[in-house]
Coordinates of N, CA, C and O in Angstrom, one line a residue:
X1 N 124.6 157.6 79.7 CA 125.0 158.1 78.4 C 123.9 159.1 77.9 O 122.7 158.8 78.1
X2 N 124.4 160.2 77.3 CA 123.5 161.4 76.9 C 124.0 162.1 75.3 O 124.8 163.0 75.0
X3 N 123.5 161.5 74.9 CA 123.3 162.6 73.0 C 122.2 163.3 72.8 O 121.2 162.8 73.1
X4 N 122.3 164.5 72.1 CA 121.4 165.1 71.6 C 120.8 165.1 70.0 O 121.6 165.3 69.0
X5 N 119.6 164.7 69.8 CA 119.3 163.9 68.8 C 119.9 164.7 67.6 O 120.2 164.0 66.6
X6 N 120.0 165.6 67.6 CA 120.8 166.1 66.1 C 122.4 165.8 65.7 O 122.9 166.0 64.6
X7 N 123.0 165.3 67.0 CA 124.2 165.0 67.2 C 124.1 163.4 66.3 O 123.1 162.6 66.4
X8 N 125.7 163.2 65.3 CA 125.6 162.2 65.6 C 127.5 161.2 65.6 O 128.4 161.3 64.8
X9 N 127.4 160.8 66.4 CA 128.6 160.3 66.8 C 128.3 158.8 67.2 O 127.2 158.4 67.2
X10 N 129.5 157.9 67.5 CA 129.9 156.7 68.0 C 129.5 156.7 69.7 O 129.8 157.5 70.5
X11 N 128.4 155.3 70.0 CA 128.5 154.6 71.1 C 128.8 153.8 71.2 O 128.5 152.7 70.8
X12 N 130.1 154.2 72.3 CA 130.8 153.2 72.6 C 130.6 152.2 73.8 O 130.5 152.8 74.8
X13 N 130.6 150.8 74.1 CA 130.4 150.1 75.1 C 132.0 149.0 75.2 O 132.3 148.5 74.1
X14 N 132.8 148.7 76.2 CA 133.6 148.1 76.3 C 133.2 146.4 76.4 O 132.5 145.8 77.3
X15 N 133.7 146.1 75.4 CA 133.3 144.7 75.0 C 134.6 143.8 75.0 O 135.5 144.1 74.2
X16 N 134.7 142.7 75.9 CA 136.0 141.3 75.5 C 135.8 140.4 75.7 O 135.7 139.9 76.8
X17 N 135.6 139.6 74.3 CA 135.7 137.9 74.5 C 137.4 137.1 74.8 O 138.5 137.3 74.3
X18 N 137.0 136.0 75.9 CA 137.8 135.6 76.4 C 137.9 134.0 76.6 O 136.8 133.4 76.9
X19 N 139.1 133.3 76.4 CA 138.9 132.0 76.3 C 139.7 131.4 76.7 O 140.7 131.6 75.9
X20 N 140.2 130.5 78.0 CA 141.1 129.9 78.7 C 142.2 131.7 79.0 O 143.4 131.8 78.7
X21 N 141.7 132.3 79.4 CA 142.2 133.5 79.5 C 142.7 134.3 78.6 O 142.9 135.4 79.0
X22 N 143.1 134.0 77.4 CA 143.2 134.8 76.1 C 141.8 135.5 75.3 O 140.6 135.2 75.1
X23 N 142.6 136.5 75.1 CA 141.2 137.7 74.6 C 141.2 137.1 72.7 O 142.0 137.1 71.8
X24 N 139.7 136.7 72.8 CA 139.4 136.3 71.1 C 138.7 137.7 70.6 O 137.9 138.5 71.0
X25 N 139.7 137.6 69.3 CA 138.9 139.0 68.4 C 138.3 137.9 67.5 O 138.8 136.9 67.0
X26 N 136.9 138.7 67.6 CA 135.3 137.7 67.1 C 135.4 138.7 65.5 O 135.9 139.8 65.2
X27 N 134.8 137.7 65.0 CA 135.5 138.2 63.0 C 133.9 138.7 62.8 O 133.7 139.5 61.9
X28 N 133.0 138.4 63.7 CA 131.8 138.9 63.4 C 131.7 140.4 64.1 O 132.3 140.6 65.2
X29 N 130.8 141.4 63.3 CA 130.9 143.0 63.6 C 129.4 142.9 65.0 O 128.3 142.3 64.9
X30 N 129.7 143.5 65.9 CA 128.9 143.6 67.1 C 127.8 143.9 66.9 O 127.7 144.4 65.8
X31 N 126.7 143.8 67.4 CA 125.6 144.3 67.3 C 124.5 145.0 68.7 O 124.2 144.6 69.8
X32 N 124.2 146.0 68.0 CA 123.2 146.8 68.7 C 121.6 147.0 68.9 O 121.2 146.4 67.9
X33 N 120.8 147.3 69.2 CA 119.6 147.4 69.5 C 119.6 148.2 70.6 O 120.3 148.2 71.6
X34 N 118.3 149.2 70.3 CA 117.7 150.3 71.1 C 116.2 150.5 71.2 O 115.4 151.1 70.5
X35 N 116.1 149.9 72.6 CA 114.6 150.1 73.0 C 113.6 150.4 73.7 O 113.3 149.5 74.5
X36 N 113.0 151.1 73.6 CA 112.1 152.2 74.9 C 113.0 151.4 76.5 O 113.2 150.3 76.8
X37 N 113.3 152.8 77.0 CA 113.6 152.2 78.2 C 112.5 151.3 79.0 O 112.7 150.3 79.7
X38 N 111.2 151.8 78.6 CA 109.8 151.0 79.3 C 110.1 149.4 79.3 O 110.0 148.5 80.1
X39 N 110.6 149.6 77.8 CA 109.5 147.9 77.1 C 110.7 146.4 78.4 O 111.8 146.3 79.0
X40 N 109.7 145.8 78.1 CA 110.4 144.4 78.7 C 110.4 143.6 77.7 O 109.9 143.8 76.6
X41 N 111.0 142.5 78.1 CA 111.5 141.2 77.0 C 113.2 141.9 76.1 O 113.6 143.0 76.1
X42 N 113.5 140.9 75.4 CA 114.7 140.7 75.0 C 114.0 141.2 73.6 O 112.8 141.0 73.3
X43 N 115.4 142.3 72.6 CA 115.1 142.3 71.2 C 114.6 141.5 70.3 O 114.7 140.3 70.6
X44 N 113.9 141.8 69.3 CA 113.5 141.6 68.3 C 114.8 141.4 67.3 O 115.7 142.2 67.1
X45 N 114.5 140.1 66.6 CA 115.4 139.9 65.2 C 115.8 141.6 64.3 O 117.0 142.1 64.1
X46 N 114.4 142.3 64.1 CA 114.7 143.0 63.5 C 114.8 144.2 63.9 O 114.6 145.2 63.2
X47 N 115.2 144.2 65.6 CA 115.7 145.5 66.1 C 117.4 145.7 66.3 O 117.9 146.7 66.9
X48 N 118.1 144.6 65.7 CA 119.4 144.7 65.7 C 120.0 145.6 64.7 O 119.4 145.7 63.7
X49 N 121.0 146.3 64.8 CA 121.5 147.1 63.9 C 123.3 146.9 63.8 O 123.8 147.2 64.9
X50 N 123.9 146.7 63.1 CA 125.8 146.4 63.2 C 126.4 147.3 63.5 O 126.0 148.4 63.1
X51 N 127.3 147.1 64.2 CA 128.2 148.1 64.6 C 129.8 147.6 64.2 O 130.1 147.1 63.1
X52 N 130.7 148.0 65.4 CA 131.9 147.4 64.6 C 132.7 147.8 65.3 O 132.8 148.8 65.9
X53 N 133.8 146.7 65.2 CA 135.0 146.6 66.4 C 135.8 147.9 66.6 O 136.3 148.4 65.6
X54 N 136.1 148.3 67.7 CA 137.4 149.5 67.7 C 138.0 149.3 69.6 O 138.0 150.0 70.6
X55 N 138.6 148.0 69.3 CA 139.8 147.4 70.8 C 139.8 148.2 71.5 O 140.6 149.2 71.4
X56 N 138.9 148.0 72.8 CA 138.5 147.4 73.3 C 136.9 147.7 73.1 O 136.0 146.9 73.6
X57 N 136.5 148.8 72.2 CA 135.1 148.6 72.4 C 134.3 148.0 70.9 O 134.9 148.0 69.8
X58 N 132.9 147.7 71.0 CA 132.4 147.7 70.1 C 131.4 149.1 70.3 O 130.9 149.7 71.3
X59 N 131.4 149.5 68.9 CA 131.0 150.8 68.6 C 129.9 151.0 67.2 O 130.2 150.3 66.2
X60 N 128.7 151.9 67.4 CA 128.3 151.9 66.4 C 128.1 153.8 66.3 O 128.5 154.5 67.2
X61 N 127.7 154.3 65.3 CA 127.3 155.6 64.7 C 125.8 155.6 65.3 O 124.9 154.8 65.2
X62 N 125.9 156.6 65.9 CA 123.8 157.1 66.1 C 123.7 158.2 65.3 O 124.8 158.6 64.8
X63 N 123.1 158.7 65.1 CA 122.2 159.8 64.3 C 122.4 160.1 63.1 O 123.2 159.5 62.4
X64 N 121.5 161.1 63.0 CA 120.9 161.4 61.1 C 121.8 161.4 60.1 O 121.6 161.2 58.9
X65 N 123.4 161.7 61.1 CA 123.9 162.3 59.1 C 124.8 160.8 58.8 O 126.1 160.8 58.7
X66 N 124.0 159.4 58.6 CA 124.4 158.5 57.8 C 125.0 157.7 59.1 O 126.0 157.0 59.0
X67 N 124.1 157.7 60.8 CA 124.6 157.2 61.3 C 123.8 155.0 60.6 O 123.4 154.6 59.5
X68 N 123.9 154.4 61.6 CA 123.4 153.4 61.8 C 122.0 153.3 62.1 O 121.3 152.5 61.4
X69 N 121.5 154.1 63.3 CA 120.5 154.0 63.5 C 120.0 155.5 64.1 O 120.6 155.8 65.1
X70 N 119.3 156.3 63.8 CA 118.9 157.7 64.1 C 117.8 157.5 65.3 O 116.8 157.0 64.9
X71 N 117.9 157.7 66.5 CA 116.4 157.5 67.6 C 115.9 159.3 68.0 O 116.7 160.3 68.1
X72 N 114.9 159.3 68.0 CA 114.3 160.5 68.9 C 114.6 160.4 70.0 O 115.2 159.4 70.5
X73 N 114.2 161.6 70.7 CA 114.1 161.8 72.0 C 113.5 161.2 72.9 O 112.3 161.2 72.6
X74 N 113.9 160.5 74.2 CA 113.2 159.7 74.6 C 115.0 158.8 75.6 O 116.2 159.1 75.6
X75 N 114.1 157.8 76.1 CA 115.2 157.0 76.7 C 115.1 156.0 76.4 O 113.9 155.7 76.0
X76 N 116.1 155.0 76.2 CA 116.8 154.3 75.4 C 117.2 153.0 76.3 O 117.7 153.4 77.3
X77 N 117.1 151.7 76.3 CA 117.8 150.5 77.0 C 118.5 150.2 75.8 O 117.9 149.8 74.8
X78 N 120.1 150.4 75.8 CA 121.2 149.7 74.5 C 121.2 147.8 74.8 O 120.7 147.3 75.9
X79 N 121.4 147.5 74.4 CA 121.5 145.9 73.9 C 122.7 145.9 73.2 O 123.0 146.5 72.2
X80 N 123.5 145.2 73.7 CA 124.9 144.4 72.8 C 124.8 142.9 73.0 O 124.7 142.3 74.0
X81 N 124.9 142.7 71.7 CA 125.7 140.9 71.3 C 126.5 140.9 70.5 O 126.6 142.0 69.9
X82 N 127.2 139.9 70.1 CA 128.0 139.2 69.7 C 128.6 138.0 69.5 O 128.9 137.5 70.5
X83 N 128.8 137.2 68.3 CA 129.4 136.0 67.9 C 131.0 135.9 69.0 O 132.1 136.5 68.8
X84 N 130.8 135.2 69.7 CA 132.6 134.6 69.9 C 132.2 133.0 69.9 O 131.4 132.5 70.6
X85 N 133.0 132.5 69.1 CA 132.9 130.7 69.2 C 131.7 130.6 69.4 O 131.1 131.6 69.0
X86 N 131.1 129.7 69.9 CA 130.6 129.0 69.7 C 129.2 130.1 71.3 O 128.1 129.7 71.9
X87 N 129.6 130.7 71.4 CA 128.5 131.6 72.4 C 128.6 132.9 71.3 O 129.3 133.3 70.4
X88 N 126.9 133.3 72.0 CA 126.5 134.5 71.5 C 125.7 135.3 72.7 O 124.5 135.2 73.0
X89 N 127.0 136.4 73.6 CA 125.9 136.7 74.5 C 125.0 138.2 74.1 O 125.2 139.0 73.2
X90 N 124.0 138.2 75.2 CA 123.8 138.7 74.8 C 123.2 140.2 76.2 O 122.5 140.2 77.3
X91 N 123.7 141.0 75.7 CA 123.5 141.6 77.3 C 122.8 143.4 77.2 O 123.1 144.0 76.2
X92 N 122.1 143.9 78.0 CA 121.6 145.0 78.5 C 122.5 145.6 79.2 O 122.8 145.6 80.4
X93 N 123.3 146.2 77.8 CA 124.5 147.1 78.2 C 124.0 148.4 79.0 O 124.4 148.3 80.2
X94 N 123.3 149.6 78.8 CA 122.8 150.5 80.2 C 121.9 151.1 79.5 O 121.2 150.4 78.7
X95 N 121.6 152.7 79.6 CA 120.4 153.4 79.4 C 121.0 154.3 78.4 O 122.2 154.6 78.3
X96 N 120.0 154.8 77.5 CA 120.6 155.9 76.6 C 119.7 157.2 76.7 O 118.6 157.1 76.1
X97 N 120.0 158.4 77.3 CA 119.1 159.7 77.1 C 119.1 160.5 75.5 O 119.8 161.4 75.0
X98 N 118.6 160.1 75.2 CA 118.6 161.6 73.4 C 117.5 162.5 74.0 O 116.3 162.4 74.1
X99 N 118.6 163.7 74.3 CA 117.7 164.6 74.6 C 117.5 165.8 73.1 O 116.7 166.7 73.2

C-alpha cells in the first residue's frame, strides 16, 4: 500500500469475524495503529486509533484534512484488531509507504 502524505483517503484492510461458520458483524468500530516499519513488539494502548466498518472491510481515514491519524513519510507496519465475542485478535495487517 502507497499514499502520498498530502493525500488523504480511506485504508482499507478486508476483515471477517466468523462463528460456527456464520460471519458476526462486531458492534465494536475496528481499530488501527501505525508503526515504524523498524520497531518490534506489539502496539501501545495509546497507538490505537478507530476506524470503522464498511462490509467486508474495516477502514479508517489517513491524512491531514480531518483524517484519523495524519503519518509522515516513512514506512509504516498497519495493525488491526478488533472486538468479536469474546476474542480480540489482533494482527499485522502489512506495510504502509507515505511517500
Amino acid at each position: 500500500m502507497e499514499i502520498a502524505a498530502t493525500s488523504t483517503e480511506y485504508l482499507r484492510i478486508t476483515a471477517v469475524s466468523q462463528a460456527a461458520g456464520s460471519v458476526i458483524n462486531p458492534a465494536a468500530p475496528p481499530r488501527f495503529a501505525f508503526l515504524s516499519a523498524s520497531a518490534t513488539g506489539n502496539p501501545e494502548a495509546s497507538d490505537w486509533v478507530d476506524g470503522e466498518w464498511a462490509a467486508p472491510h474495516a477502514r479508517v481515514l489517513v491524512g491531514p484534512s480531518a483524517g484519523a491519524v495524519t503519518l509522515e513519510a516513512g514506512s509504516y507496519a498497519v495493525w488491526l484488531s478488533w472486538a468479536a465475542g469474546t476474542e480480540v485478535p489482533v494482527y499485522r495487517a502489512g506495510l504502509l509507504t507515505v511517500y
